[in-house]
Tab-separated table of C-alpha atoms in Angstrom:
chain	number	residue	atom	x	y	z
A	1	MET	CA	95.463	117.888	61.701
A	2	ASP	CA	92.469	115.707	61.234
A	3	TYR	CA	89.909	115.037	64.465
A	4	ARG	CA	88.111	111.708	63.605
A	5	THR	CA	86.496	108.511	64.992
A	6	ALA	CA	89.099	105.692	64.863
A	7	VAL	CA	88.789	102.868	62.857
A	8	ALA	CA	89.918	99.202	63.550
A	9	THR	CA	93.009	99.743	61.196
A	10	ASP	CA	94.304	102.335	64.080
A	11	ALA	CA	94.510	99.627	66.593
A	12	PRO	CA	98.237	98.386	66.508
A	13	ALA	CA	99.273	102.297	66.133
A	14	MET	CA	96.857	103.291	69.020
A	15	ALA	CA	98.034	100.215	71.036
A	16	GLU	CA	101.645	101.323	70.630
A	17	LEU	CA	100.739	105.205	71.461
A	18	PHE	CA	98.931	103.712	75.037
A	19	ALA	CA	101.829	101.392	75.841
A	20	ALA	CA	104.497	103.914	75.682
A	21	ASN	CA	102.664	106.327	77.661
A	22	HIS	CA	101.344	103.794	80.342
A	23	TYR	CA	102.064	104.213	84.265
A	24	ASP	CA	104.148	101.143	84.348
A	25	ALA	CA	106.296	102.029	81.108
A	26	LEU	CA	107.408	105.444	82.448
A	27	THR	CA	109.951	106.307	85.453
A	28	GLU	CA	108.510	108.453	88.291
A	29	ARG	CA	109.972	111.818	86.687
A	30	GLU	CA	108.213	111.215	83.403
A	31	ARG	CA	105.212	110.395	84.984
A	32	ALA	CA	105.410	114.151	86.761
A	33	GLU	CA	106.273	115.550	83.593
A	34	GLN	CA	103.985	114.361	81.145
A	35	GLY	CA	101.420	112.623	83.130
A	36	PHE	CA	100.542	108.903	82.101
A	37	VAL	CA	97.752	106.536	81.087
A	38	GLN	CA	96.628	103.474	83.319
A	39	GLY	CA	94.521	100.221	82.192
A	40	ALA	CA	94.331	97.239	79.944
A	41	PHE	CA	94.372	98.621	76.405
A	42	ASP	CA	95.873	96.086	73.785
A	43	THR	CA	95.429	96.252	70.404
A	44	GLU	CA	92.209	93.822	70.109
A	45	SER	CA	90.500	95.727	73.090
A	46	LEU	CA	91.275	98.962	71.013
A	47	ARG	CA	90.152	97.365	67.861
A	48	SER	CA	86.946	96.620	69.138
A	49	MET	CA	86.491	100.180	70.806
A	50	ALA	CA	87.168	101.445	67.312
A	51	GLU	CA	84.525	99.405	65.668
A	52	HIS	CA	81.830	100.230	68.190
A	53	GLY	CA	82.545	104.167	67.708
A	54	THR	CA	84.235	104.592	71.088
A	55	LEU	CA	87.461	106.498	70.525
A	56	LEU	CA	88.727	109.730	68.832
A	57	VAL	CA	91.979	109.997	66.949
A	58	ALA	CA	94.133	112.874	65.736
A	59	ASP	CA	95.458	112.033	62.627
A	60	ASP	CA	98.621	113.811	61.019
A	61	ASP	CA	98.832	112.485	57.597
A	62	GLY	CA	98.839	108.996	58.584
A	63	HIS	CA	100.708	109.255	61.723
A	64	LEU	CA	98.667	108.874	65.068
A	65	ALA	CA	99.132	112.226	67.371
A	66	GLY	CA	96.742	111.342	69.936
A	67	LEU	CA	93.610	109.351	70.965
A	68	LEU	CA	90.906	109.766	73.092
A	69	GLY	CA	88.134	107.381	74.843
A	70	LEU	CA	84.569	108.611	74.675
A	71	ALA	CA	81.840	106.335	75.475
A	72	SER	CA	78.409	106.122	77.191
A	73	PRO	CA	78.768	104.059	80.239
A	74	SER	CA	76.317	101.278	78.535
A	75	ASP	CA	78.904	100.951	75.955
A	76	ILE	CA	81.293	99.195	78.601
A	77	PRO	CA	79.580	95.768	79.074
A	78	THR	CA	82.437	95.201	82.056
A	79	PRO	CA	83.692	98.131	83.501
A	80	PRO	CA	87.412	98.345	84.982
A	81	PRO	CA	87.228	99.186	88.721
A	82	PRO	CA	87.306	102.994	88.270
A	83	ILE	CA	84.723	102.932	85.904
A	84	ARG	CA	82.571	100.869	88.444
A	85	ALA	CA	83.509	103.138	91.392
A	86	LEU	CA	82.414	106.197	89.214
A	87	LEU	CA	79.087	104.656	88.504
A	88	ALA	CA	78.574	103.640	92.232
A	89	ALA	CA	79.427	107.439	93.134
A	90	GLN	CA	76.595	109.155	90.585
A	91	ASP	CA	74.221	109.971	93.465
A	92	SER	CA	76.728	111.471	95.367
A	93	LEU	CA	78.161	113.512	92.583
A	94	GLU	CA	76.204	116.651	91.300
A	95	TRP	CA	76.492	119.063	88.330
A	96	GLN	CA	74.096	122.369	88.869
A	97	GLY	CA	72.260	120.579	91.822
A	98	ARG	CA	71.359	117.135	89.571
A	99	THR	CA	72.901	114.336	90.040
A	100	LEU	CA	75.217	112.482	88.010
A	101	ARG	CA	72.655	109.709	87.986
A	102	SER	CA	70.147	111.986	86.361
A	103	THR	CA	72.402	113.621	83.772
A	104	ALA	CA	73.174	112.314	80.075
A	105	PHE	CA	76.738	112.112	80.397
A	106	LEU	CA	79.362	110.284	78.021
A	107	LEU	CA	82.856	108.871	79.950
A	108	TYR	CA	85.920	111.169	78.908
A	109	GLY	CA	89.155	109.443	78.418
A	110	PRO	CA	91.904	107.774	78.380
A	111	VAL	CA	93.550	110.560	76.534
A	112	VAL	CA	97.183	110.134	75.202
A	113	VAL	CA	99.112	112.293	73.117
A	114	ALA	CA	102.245	111.268	71.187
A	115	ALA	CA	105.441	112.909	72.559
A	116	ALA	CA	106.396	114.513	69.290
A	117	TYR	CA	102.689	116.246	69.556
A	118	ARG	CA	102.916	117.430	72.867
A	119	GLY	CA	102.304	121.307	73.545
A	120	LYS	CA	100.944	121.522	70.108
A	121	GLY	CA	97.415	121.675	70.558
A	122	VAL	CA	96.502	118.268	69.853
A	123	ALA	CA	94.693	117.506	73.542
A	124	ARG	CA	92.634	120.854	72.711
A	125	GLY	CA	92.032	119.433	69.404
A	126	LEU	CA	90.689	115.772	70.768
A	127	PHE	CA	88.762	117.980	73.811
A	128	THR	CA	87.097	120.095	71.009
A	129	ALA	CA	86.292	116.800	69.118
A	130	ALA	CA	84.702	115.090	72.136
A	131	LEU	CA	82.543	118.196	72.982
A	132	GLN	CA	81.751	118.180	69.245
A	133	SER	CA	80.590	114.249	68.888
A	134	ALA	CA	79.123	114.666	72.532
A	135	ALA	CA	76.737	117.201	71.493
A	136	GLY	CA	72.890	115.961	71.061
A	137	ARG	CA	73.861	112.687	72.922
A	138	ALA	CA	74.853	114.003	76.277
A	139	ASP	CA	74.791	116.982	78.697
A	140	LEU	CA	78.295	116.126	80.083
A	141	LEU	CA	81.428	114.485	79.346
A	142	ILE	CA	82.922	113.175	82.902
A	143	ALA	CA	86.573	112.208	83.553
A	144	PHE	CA	88.276	110.460	86.281
A	145	ILE	CA	91.532	111.309	86.899
A	146	GLU	CA	94.255	109.888	89.117
A	147	LEU	CA	95.195	112.659	91.738
A	148	SER	CA	98.755	111.772	91.134
A	149	ASN	CA	98.708	112.550	87.682
A	150	GLN	CA	98.779	116.324	88.245
A	151	THR	CA	99.602	117.049	84.413
A	152	SER	CA	96.289	115.807	83.335
A	153	TRP	CA	94.613	117.549	86.025
A	154	ARG	CA	96.312	120.898	84.748
A	155	VAL	CA	95.432	120.151	81.121
A	156	HIS	CA	91.969	119.176	82.385
A	157	VAL	CA	91.019	121.651	84.685
A	158	ASP	CA	93.098	124.763	84.708
A	159	GLY	CA	93.628	124.315	80.772
A	160	PHE	CA	90.370	122.973	79.306
A	161	GLY	CA	88.080	124.273	82.416
A	162	MET	CA	86.488	121.027	83.717
A	163	THR	CA	84.932	121.486	86.820
A	164	PRO	CA	85.763	119.448	89.698
A	165	LEU	CA	82.899	117.747	91.222
A	166	GLY	CA	84.219	115.009	93.669
A	167	ASP	CA	86.522	112.072	94.088
A	168	PHE	CA	86.458	108.612	95.013
A	169	THR	CA	89.244	106.344	96.300
A	170	ILE	CA	90.028	102.709	95.081
A	171	GLY	CA	92.567	101.064	97.540
A	172	SER	CA	95.972	103.681	97.621
A	173	ARG	CA	94.406	105.856	94.375
A	174	THR	CA	92.379	108.826	94.670
A	175	TYR	CA	90.684	110.006	91.795
A	176	GLY	CA	89.275	113.021	91.257
A	177	VAL	CA	85.974	113.373	89.242
A	178	VAL	CA	85.578	116.475	86.564
A	179	ALA	CA	82.869	117.454	84.481
A	180	ALA	CA	82.578	119.742	81.298
A	181	PRO	CA	79.499	120.528	79.659
A	182	THR	CA	78.822	119.765	75.669
A	183	HIS	CA	76.860	122.981	75.464
A	184	PRO	CA	79.016	125.942	76.775
A	185	GLU	CA	75.821	127.804	78.336
A	186	THR	CA	75.345	124.934	80.611
A	187	GLY	CA	78.729	126.206	82.373
A	188	PRO	CA	78.612	125.841	86.242
A	189	GLY	CA	77.862	129.615	86.395
A	190	THR	CA	74.454	129.450	84.343
C-alpha cells in the first residue's frame, strides 16, 4: 500500500469513494456498522484540495483504498459550519493546559476507507501518514467526530488513542473534538 499526497487525477475516484460512504447514501444500519462521512466533497472540490496538498490517499496499485483530509485551518477559505464551530471553540478546548488557539494544529478528516479494504490497516496507515506529514508543521492533529458516529469514535479514540478534548453542538448534532500529538513524547501524560 502506498500512502501519499493526493494528486488532481485522484479526484474522480475520491469523489466516488466519498459519495459511497456519505451519511445520506447509507442506511441507518450501515451508518451504525461502518460509520459515515458528511459534507460536500464533489470531484471539483476534491481536485482543488489535492492541488493544495490537503489530502492523503492509500493507493493499492492504482486502486483507491482510502483518503484522509489534512489541512491547516488557514487552508480553508470558507470553512463549513462544523469547522467554524470548532474554530470558535478554540479558547475552551485545551491540550496540556494550553488552548487550541495557542497550539499549532492541523485539521484531520474526513477519513474514508473503501469497503474492500476495511479491517486491513488502511485507516491506521492513513493515520500514521498524517502524523508523519504533520510533524514539523503542527503539534497536534485535531478531528471532530459526530457523536452518533460511534464507529469513527472507536477507531480514533479507542484504536488510535486520540484524546477527547470536549465537544460542540450545531443544531441537533453534537461533535466530539479529539486530538493526537504529532510527536508521541507530547502525549497527555507527559
